[in-house]
mmCIF file of N, CA and C in Angstrom:
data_model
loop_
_atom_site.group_PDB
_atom_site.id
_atom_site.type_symbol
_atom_site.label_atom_id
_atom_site.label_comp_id
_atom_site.label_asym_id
_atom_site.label_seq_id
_atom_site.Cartn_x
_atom_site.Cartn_y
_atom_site.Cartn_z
ATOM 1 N N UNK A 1 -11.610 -3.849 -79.437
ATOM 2 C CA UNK A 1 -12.470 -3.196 -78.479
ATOM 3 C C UNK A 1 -11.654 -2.929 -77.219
ATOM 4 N N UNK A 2 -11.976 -1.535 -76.920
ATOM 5 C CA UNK A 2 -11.048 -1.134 -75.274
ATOM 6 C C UNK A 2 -11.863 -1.643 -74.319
ATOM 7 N N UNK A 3 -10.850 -1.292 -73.047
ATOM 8 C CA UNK A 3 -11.177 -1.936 -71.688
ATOM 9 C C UNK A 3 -13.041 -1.391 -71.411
ATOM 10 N N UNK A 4 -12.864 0.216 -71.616
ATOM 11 C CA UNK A 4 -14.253 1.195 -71.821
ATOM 12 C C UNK A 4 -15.318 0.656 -72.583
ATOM 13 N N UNK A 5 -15.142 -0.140 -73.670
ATOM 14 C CA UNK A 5 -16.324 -0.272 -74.475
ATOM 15 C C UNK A 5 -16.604 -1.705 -73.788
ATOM 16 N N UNK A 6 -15.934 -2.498 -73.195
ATOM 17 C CA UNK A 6 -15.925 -3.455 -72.858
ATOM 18 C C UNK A 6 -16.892 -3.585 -71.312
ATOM 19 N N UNK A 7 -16.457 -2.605 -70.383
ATOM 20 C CA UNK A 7 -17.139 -1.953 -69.079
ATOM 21 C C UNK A 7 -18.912 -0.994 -69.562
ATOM 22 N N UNK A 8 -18.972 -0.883 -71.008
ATOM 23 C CA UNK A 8 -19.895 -0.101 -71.178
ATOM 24 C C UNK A 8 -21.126 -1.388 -71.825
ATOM 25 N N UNK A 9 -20.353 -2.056 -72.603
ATOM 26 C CA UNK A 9 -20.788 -3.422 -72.732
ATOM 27 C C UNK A 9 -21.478 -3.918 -71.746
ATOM 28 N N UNK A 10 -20.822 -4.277 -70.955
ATOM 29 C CA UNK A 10 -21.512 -4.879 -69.338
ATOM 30 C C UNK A 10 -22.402 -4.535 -69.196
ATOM 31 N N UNK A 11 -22.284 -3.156 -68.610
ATOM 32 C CA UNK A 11 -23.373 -2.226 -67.976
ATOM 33 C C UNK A 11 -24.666 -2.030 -68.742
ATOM 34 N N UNK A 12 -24.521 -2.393 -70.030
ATOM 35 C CA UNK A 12 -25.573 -1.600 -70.723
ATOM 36 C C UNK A 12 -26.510 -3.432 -70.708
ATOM 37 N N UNK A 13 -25.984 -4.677 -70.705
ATOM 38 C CA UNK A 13 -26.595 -5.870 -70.695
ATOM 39 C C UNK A 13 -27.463 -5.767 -69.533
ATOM 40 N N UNK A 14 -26.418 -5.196 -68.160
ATOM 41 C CA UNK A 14 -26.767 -5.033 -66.897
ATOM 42 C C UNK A 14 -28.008 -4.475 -66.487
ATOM 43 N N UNK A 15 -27.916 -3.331 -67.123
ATOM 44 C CA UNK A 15 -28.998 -2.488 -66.836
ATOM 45 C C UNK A 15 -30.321 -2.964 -67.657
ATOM 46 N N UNK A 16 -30.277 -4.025 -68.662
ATOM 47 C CA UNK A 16 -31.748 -4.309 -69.603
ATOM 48 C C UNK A 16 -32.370 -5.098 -68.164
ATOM 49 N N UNK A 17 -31.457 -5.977 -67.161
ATOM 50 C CA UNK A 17 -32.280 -7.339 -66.269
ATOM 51 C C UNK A 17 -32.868 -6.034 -65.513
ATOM 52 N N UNK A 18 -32.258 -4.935 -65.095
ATOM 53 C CA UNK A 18 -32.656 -4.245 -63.949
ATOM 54 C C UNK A 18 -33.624 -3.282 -64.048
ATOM 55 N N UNK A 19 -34.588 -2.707 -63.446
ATOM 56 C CA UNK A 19 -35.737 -2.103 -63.496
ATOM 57 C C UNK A 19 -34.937 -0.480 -63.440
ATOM 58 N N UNK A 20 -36.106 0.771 -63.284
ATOM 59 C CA UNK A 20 -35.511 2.002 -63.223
ATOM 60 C C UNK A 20 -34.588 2.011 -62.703
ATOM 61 N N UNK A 21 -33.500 2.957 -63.357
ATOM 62 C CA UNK A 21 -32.353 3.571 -62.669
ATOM 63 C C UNK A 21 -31.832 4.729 -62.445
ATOM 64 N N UNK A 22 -31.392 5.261 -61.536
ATOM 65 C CA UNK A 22 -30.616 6.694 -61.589
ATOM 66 C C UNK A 22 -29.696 6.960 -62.621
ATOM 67 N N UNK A 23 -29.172 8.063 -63.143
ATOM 68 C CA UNK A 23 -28.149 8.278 -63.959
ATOM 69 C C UNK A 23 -26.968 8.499 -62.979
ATOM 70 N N UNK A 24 -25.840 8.372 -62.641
ATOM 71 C CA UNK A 24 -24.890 8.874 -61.893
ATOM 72 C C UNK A 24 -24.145 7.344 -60.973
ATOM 73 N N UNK A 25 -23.463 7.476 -59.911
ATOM 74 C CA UNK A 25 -23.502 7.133 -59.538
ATOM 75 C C UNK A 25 -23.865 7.274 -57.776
ATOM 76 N N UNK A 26 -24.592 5.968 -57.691
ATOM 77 C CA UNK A 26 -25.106 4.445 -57.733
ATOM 78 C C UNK A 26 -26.211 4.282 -58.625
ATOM 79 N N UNK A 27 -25.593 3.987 -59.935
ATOM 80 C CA UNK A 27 -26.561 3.507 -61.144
ATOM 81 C C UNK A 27 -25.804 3.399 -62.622
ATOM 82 N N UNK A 28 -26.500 3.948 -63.230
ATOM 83 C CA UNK A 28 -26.275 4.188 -64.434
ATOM 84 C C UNK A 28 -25.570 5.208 -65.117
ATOM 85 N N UNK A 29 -24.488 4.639 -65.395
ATOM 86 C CA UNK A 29 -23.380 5.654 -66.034
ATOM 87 C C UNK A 29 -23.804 6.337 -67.091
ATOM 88 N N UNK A 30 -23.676 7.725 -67.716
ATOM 89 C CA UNK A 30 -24.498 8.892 -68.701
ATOM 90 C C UNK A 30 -24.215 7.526 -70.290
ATOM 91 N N UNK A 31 -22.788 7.216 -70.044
ATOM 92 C CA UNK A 31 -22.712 6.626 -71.543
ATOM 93 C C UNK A 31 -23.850 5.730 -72.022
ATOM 94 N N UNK A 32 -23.696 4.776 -71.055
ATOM 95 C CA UNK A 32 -24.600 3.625 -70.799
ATOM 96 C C UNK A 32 -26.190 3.877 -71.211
ATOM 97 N N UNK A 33 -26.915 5.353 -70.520
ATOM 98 C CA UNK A 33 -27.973 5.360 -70.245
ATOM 99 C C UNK A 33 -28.479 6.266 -71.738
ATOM 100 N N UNK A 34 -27.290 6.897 -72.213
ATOM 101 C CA UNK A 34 -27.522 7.138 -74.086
ATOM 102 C C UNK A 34 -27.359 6.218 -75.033
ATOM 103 N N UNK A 35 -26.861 5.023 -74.778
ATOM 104 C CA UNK A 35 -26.779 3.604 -75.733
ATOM 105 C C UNK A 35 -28.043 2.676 -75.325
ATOM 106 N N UNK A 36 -28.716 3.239 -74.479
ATOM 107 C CA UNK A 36 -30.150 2.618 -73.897
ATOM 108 C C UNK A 36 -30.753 2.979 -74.718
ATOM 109 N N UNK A 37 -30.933 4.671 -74.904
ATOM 110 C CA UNK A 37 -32.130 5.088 -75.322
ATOM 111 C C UNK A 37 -31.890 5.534 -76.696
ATOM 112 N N UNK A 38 -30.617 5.151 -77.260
ATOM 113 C CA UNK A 38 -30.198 5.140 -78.757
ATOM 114 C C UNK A 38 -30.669 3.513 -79.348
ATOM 115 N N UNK A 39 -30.515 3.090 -78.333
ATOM 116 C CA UNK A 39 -30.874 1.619 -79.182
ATOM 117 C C UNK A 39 -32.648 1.095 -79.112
ATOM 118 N N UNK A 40 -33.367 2.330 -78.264
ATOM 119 C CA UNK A 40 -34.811 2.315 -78.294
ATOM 120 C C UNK A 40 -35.268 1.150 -76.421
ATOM 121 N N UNK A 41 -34.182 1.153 -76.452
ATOM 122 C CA UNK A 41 -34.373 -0.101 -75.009
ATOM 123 C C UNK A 41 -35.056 0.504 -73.671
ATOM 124 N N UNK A 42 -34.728 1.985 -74.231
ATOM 125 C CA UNK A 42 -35.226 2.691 -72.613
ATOM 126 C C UNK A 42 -35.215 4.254 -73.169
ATOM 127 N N UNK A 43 -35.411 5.145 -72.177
ATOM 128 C CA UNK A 43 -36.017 6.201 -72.139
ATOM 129 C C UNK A 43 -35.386 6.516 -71.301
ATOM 130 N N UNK A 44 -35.017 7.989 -71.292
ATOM 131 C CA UNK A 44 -34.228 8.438 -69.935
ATOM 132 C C UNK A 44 -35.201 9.792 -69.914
ATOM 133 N N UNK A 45 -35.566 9.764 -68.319
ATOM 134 C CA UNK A 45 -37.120 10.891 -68.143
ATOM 135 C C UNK A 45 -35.851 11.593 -67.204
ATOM 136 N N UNK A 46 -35.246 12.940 -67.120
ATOM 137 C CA UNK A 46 -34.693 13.572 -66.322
ATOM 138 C C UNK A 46 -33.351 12.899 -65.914
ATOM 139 N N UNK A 47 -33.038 12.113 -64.940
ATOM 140 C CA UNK A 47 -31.908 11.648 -64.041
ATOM 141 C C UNK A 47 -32.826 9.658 -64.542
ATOM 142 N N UNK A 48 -33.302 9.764 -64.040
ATOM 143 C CA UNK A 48 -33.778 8.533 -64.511
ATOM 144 C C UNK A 48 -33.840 7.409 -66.164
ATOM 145 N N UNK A 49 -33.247 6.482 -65.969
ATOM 146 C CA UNK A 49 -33.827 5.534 -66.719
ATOM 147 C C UNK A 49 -34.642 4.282 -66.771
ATOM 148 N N UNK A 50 -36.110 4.740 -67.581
ATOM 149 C CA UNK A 50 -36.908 3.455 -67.564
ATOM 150 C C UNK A 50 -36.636 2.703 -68.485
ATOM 151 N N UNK A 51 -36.298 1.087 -68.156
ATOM 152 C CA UNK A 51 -36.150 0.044 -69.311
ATOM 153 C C UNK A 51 -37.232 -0.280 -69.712
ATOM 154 N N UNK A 52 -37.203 -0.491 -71.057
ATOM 155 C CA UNK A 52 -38.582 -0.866 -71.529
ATOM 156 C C UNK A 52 -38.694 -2.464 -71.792
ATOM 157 N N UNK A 53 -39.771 -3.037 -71.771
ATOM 158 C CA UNK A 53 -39.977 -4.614 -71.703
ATOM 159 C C UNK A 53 -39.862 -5.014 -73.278
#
């Protein structure tokens, strides 16, 4: 596993504790916020991602 999948790793644990987020930055990186809503964890409505409980 690269340094990237490793930083995308993080982020994507990161973002399940944290409530809505922006896509971009200050937030949620695009990769991150399509391995959310590929894995059913969240929903991305526009620029936004809602985590789901």
């Amino acid at each position: 596993m690269g340094a990237t999948a490793r930083r995308i790793d993080a982020a994507y644990l990161n973002a399940l504790r944290l409530g809505p987020q922006r896509i971009g930055y200050p937030g949620i990186h695009l990769p991150v916020a399509c391995r959310l809503e590929a894995t059913g964890k969240a929903r991305v409505l526009g620029n936004v991602v809602e985590v789901r409980p």
